[in-house]
Short mmCIF file of C-alpha atoms and ligand atoms in Angstrom, two decimals:
data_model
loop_
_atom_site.label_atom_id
_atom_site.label_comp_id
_atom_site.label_asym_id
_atom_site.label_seq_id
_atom_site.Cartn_x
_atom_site.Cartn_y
_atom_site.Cartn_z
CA UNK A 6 -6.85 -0.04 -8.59
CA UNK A 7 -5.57 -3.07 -6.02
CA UNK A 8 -6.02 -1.80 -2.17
CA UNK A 9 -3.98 -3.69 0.35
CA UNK A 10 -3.98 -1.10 3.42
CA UNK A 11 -2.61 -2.02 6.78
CA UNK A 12 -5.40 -1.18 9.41
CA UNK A 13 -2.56 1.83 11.03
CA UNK A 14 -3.09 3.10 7.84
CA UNK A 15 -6.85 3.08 7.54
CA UNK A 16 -7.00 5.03 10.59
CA UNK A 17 -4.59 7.35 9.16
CA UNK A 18 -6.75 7.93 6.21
CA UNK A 19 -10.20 8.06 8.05
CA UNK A 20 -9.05 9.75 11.66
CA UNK A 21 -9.48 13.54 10.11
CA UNK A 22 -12.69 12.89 9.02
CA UNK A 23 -14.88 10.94 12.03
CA UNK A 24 -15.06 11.40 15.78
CA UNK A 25 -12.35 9.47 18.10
CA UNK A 26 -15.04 6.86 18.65
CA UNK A 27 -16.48 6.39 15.12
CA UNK A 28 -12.87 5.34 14.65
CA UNK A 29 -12.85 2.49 17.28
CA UNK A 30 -15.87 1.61 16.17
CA UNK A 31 -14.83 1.38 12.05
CA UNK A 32 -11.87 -0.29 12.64
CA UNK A 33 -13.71 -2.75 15.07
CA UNK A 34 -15.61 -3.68 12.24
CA UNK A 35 -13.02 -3.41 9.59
CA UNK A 36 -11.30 -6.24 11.46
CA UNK A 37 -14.39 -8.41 11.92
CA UNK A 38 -15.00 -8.12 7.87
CA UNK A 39 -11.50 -9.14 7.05
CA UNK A 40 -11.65 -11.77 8.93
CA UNK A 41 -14.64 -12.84 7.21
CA UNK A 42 -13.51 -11.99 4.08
CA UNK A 43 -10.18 -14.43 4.51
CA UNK A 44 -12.34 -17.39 5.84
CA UNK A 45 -15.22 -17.54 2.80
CA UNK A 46 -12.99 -16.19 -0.05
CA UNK A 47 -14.34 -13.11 -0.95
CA UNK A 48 -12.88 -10.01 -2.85
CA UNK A 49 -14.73 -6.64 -2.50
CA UNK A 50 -15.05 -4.43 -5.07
CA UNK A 51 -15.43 -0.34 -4.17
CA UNK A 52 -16.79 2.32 -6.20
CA UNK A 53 -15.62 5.54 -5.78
CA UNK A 54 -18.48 7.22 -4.17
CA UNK A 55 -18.03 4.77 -1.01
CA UNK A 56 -17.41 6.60 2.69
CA UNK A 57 -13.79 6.23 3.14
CA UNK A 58 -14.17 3.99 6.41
CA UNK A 59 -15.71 1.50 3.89
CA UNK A 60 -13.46 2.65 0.41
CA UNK A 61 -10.16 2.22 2.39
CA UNK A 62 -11.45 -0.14 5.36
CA UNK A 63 -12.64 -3.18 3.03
CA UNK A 64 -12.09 -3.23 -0.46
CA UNK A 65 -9.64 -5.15 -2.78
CA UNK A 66 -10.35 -3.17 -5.36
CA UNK A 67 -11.48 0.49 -5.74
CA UNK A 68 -12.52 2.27 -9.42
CA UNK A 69 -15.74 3.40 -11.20
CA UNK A 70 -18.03 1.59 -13.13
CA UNK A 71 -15.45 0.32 -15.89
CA UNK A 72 -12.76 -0.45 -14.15
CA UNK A 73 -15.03 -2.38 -11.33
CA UNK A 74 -17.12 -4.27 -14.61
CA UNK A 75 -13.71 -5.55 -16.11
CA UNK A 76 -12.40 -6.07 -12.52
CA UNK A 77 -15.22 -8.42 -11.88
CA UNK A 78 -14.27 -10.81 -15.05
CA UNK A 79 -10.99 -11.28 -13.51
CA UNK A 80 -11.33 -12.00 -9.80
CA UNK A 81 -10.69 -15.48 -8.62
CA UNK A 82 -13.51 -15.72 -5.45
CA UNK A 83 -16.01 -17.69 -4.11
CA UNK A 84 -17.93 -14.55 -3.45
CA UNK A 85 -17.97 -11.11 -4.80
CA UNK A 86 -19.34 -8.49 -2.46
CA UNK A 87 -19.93 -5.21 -4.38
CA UNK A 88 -19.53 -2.11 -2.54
CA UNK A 89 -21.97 0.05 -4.82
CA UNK A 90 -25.45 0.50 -6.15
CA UNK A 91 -27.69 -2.16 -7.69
CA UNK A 92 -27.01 -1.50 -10.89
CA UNK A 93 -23.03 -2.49 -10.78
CA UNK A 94 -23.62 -5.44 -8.13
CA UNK A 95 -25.93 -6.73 -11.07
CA UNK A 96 -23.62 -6.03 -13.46
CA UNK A 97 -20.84 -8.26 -11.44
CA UNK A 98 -23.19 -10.95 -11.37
CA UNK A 99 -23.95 -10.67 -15.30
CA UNK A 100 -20.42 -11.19 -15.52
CA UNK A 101 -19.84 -14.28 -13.07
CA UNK A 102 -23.26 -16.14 -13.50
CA UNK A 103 -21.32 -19.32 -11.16
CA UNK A 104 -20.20 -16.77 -8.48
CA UNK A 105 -22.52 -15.48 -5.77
CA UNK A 106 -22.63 -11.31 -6.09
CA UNK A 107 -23.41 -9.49 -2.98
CA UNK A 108 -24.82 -6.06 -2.06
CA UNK A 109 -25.29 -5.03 1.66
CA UNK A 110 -28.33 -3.32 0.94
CA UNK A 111 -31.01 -3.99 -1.91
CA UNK A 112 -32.03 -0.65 -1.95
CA UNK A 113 -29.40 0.92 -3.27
CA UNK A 114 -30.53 2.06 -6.41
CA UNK A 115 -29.95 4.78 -8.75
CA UNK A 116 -32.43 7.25 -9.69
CA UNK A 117 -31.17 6.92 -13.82
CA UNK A 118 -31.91 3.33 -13.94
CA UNK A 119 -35.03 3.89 -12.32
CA UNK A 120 -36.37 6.06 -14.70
CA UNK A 121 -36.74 3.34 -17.53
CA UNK A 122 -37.75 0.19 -17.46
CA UNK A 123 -37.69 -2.45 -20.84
CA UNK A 124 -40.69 -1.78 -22.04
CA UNK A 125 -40.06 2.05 -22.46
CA UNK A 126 -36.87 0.64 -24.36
CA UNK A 127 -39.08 -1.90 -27.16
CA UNK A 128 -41.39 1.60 -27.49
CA UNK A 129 -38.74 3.29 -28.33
CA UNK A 130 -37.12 0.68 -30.81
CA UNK A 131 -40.58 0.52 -32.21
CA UNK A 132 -40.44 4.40 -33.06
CA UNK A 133 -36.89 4.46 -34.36
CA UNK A 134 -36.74 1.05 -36.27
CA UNK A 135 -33.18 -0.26 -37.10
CA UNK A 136 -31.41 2.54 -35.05
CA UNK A 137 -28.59 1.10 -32.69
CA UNK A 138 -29.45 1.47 -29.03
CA UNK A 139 -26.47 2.51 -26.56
CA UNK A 140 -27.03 2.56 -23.14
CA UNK A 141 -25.49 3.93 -20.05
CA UNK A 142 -24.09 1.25 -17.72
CA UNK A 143 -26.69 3.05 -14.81
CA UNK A 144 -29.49 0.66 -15.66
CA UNK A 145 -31.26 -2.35 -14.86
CA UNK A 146 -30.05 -6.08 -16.10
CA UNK A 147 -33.59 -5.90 -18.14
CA UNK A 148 -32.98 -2.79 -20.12
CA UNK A 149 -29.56 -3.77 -20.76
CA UNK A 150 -31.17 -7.30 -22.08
CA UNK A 151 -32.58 -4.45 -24.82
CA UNK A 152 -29.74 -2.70 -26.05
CA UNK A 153 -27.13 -3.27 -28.88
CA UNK A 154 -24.07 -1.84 -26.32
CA UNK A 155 -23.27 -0.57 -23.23
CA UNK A 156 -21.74 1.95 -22.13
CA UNK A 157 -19.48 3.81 -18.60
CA UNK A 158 -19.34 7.66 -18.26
CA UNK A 159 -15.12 6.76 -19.02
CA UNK A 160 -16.00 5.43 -22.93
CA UNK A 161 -19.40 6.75 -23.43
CA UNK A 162 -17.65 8.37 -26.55
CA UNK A 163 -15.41 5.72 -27.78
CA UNK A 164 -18.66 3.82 -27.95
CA UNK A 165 -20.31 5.80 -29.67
CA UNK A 166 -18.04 6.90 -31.84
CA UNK A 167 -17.37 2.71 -33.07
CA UNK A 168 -20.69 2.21 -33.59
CA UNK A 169 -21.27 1.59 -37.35
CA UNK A 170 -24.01 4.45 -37.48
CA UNK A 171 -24.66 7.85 -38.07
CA UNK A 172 -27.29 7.81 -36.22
CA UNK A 173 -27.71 6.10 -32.35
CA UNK A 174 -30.18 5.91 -29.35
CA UNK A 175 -28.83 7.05 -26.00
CA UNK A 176 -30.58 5.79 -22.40
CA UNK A 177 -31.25 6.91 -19.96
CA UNK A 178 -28.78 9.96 -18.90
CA UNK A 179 -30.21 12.93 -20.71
CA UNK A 180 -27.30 15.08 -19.88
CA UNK A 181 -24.32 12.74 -20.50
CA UNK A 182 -26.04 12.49 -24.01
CA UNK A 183 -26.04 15.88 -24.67
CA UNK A 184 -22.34 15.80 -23.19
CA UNK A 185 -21.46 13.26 -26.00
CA UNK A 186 -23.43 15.22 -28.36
CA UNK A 187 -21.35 18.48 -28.11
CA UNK A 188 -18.73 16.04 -28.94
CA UNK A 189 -19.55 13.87 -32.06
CA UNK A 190 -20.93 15.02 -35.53
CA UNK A 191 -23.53 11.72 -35.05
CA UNK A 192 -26.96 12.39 -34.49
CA UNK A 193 -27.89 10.90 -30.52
CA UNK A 194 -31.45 10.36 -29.50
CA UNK A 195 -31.89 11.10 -25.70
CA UNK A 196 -34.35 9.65 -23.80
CA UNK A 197 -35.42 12.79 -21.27
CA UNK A 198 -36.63 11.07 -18.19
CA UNK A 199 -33.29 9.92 -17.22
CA UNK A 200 -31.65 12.09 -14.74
CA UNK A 201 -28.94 11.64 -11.82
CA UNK A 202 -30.40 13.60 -8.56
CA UNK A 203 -27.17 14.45 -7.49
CA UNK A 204 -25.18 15.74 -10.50
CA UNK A 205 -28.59 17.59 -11.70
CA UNK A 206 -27.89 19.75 -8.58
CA UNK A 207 -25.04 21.57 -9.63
CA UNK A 208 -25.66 24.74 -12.01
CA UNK A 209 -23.44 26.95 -13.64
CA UNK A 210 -23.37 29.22 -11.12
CA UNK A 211 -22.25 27.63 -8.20
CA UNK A 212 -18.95 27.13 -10.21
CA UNK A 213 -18.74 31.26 -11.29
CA UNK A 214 -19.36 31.77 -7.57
CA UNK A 215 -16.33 29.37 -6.18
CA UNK A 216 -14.21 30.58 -9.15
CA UNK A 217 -14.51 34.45 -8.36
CA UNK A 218 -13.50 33.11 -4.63
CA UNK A 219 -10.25 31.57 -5.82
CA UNK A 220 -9.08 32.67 -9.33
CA UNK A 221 -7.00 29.74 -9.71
CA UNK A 222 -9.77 27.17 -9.01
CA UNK A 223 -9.50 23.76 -11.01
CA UNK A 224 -12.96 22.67 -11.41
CA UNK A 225 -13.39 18.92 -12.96
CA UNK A 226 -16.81 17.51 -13.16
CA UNK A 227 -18.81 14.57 -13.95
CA UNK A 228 -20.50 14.26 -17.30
CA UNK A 229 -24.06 13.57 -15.56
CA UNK A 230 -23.26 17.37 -14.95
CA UNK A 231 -26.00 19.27 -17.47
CA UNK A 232 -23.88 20.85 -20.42
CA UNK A 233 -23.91 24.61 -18.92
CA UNK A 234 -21.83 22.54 -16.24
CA UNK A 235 -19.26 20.83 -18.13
CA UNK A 236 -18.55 23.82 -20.35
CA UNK A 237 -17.82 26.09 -17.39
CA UNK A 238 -15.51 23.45 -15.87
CA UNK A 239 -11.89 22.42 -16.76
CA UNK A 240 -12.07 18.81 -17.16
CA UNK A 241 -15.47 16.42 -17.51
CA UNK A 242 -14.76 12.39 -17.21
CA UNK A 243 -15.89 9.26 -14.89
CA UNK A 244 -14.56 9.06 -11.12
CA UNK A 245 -11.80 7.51 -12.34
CA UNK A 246 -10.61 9.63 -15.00
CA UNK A 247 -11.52 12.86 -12.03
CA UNK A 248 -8.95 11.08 -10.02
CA UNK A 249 -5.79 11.13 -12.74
CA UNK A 250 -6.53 14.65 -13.67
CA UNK A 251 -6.04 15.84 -10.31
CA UNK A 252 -2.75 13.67 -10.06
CA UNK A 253 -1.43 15.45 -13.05
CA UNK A 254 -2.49 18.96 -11.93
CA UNK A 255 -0.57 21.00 -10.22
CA UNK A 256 -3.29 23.25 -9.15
CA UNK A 257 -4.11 23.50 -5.22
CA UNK A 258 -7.45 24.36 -4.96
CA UNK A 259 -9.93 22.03 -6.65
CA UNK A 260 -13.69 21.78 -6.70
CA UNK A 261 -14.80 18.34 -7.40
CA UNK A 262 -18.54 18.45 -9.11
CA UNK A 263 -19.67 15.55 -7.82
CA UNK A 264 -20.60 13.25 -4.70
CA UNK A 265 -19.10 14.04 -1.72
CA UNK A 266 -16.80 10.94 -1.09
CA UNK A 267 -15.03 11.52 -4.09
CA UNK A 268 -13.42 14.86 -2.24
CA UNK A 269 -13.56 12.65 1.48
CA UNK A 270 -11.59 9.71 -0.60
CA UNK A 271 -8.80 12.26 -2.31
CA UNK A 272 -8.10 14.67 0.74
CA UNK A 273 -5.83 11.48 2.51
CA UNK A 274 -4.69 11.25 -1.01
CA UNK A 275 -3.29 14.50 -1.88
CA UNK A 276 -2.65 16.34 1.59
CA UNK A 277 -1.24 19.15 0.09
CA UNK A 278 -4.38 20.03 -1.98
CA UNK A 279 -7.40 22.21 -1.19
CA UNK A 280 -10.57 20.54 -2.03
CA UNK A 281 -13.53 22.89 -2.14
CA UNK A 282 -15.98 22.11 0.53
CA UNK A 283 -19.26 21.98 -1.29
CA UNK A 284 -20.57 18.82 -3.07
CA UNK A 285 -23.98 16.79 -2.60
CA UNK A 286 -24.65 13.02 -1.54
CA UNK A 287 -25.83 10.21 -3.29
CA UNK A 288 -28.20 8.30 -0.91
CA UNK A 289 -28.17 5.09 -2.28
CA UNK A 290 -24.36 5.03 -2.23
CA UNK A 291 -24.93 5.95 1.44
CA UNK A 292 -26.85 3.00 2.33
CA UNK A 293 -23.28 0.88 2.34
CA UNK A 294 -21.96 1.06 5.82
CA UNK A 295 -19.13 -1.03 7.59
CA UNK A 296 -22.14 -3.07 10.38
CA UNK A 297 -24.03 -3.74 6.85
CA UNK A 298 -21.17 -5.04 4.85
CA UNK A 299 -19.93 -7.05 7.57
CA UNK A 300 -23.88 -8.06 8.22
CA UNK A 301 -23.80 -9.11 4.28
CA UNK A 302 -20.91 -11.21 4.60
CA UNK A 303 -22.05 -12.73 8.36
CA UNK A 304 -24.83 -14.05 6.26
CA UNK A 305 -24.07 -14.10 2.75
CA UNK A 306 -26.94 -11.56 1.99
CA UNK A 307 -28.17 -9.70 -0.17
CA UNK A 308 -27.55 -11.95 -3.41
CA UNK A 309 -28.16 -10.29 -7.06
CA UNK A 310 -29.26 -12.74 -9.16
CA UNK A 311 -30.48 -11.77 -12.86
CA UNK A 312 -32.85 -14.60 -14.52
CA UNK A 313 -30.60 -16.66 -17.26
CA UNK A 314 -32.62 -16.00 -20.63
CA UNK A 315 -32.25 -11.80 -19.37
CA UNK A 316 -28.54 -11.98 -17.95
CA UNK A 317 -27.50 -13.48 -20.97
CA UNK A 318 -28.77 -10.63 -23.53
CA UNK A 319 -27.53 -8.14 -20.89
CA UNK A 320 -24.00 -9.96 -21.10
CA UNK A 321 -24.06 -9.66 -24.98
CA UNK A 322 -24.34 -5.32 -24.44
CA UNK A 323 -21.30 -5.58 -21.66
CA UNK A 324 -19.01 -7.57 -23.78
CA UNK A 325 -19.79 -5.65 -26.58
CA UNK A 326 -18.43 -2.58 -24.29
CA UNK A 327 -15.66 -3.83 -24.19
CA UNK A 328 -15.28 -5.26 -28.00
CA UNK A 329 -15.74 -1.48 -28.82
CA UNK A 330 -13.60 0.49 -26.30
P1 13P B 417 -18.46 6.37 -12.78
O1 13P B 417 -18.59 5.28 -13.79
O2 13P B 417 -17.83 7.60 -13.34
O3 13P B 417 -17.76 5.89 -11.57
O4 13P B 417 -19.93 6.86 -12.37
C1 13P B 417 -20.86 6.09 -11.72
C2 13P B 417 -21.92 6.91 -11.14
O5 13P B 417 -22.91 6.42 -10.68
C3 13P B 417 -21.74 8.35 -11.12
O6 13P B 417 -22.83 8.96 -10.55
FE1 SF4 B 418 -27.13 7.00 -9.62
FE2 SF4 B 418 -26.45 9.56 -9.40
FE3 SF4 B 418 -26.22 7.97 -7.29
FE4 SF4 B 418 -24.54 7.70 -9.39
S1 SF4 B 418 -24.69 9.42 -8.01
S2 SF4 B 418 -25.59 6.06 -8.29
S3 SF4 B 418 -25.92 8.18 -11.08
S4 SF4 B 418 -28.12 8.52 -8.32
#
């Protein structure tokens, strides 16, 4: 989704959720990184997850993983400055091997693509010869260099389901795999390392206990959710697809079971909704603030590169996404 906000109303947006000076202070910044942003020709992408002094301060464009992946093909920039994790910066730069990709912090990582590395991924191919290997967009450029397809939380079925076999290998979210697998009559092969730390939080319980609170609670979750989860909630999909359910709902109170921006991000959105006031944070989406972005752009830092002979297997997987969905 394009975001062209006037800076009154970013301080709309973010003034109900920071102190009277955090507010001088973000939109002192906000300034300085548009300014930048006009004289070196970048666009910023935002995920979802971003605080909303960076989601509605800086970026161009705003989504979750798919929509910021085919975004990236499409933007016409010197630079691309991706407000995110690792994982989706290196995806950009997959994408646009001639551009330079930014992140304003190299450690933001993701605890699913660390738990598998390409070597884990040839063992496995070794053990289950000839079996199609899908993998979860939440991974590193070399274990997507492995892999047949990718895949977002958004077409993680799709996917699947186009696949010409019965039969398919599924890194590195354990849980969305089981989500799919509730889903499909196909046989999926988990691999059971991979977890996300902040949707493995959640339990079944926590939603009982908000739902006995206010009967007519609509509870939408993300698929990294374990199964137990997703079945006791009323909608399961990517940021994005969270997002458009709750724009078709009429329901006023809504529990979001995911990171806490999401909620931050919708509140300006939909005023006249009550979201629930629980979630949990995703520190590595945390490390992007407004003094690092505009720190990133001051000195065109931190670039994600990917190695040619790697980025160029990994690009196969990504297209194929979206050949398939
Ligand atoms: P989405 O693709 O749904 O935005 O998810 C990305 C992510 O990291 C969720 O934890
Ligand atoms: Fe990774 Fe979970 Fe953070 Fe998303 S929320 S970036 S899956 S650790």
């Amino acid at each position: 989704m394009k975001l062209n906000l006037t800076l009154e109303e970013v301080k709309q947006k973010i003034s109900p959720l920071l102190m009277p000076n955090e507010v001088e202070e973000a939109l002192e910044l906000i300034q300085e990184i548009r300014s930048l942003k006009k004289k070196k020709n970048v666009v910023v992408l935002g995920h979802n997850y971003m605080t909303p002094d960076v989601y509605y301060g800086v970026s161009d464009f705003i989504g979750d993983s798919l929509g910021l992946s085919k975004k990236a093909t499409e933007v016409d920039a010197d630079i691309i400055l991706f407000n995110g994790v690792h994982f989706m910066a290196e995806t950009a730069s997959i994408l646009n091997p001639d551009k330079k990709v930014l992140i304003a912090d190299l450690n933001a990582g993701c605890s699913l693509a660390e738990s598998i590395t390409g070597e884990d991924v040839r063992e496995i191919k070794k053990q289950y010869p000839g079996i199609p290997v899908v993998t979860y967009i939440n991974c590193t450029a070399e274990v997507k260099a492995e892999t047949d397809v990718c895949c977002t939380s958004a077409n993680a079925l799709k996917i699947i389901q186009n696949i010409p076999s019965e039969t398919v290998i599924f890194l590195p979210d354990v849980y969305l795999a089981k989500n799919i697998q509730k889903q499909t009559k196909k046989k999926i092969i988990p691999w059971e390392k991979g977890k996300c730390i902040v949707h493995e939080q959640y339990t079944s319980e926590d939603i009982m206990y908000y739902r006995k609170q206010f009967p007519d609670l609509l509870v939408i979750a993300h698929p990294e959710c374990n199964t137990d989860v997703t079945e006791a909630s009323d909608f399961t999909g990517s940021t994005s697809q969270m997002a458009d359910f709750i724009r078709k709902s009429t329901k006023k109170n809504v529990l979001l079971v995911t990171e806490c921006s999401m909620a931050d991000n919708l509140r300006s959105e939909f005023p006249d909704k009550n979201f629930i006031g629980t979630c949990h944070t995703c520190p590595h989406m945390k490390k992007i603030t407004l003094r690092k972005i505009r720190d990133a752009l001051l000195y065109e830092q931190y670039e994600v590169k990917v190695p040619p002979e790697i980025a160029e297997k990994a690009r196969k997987a990504i297209l194929r996404m979206f050949e398939l969905s």
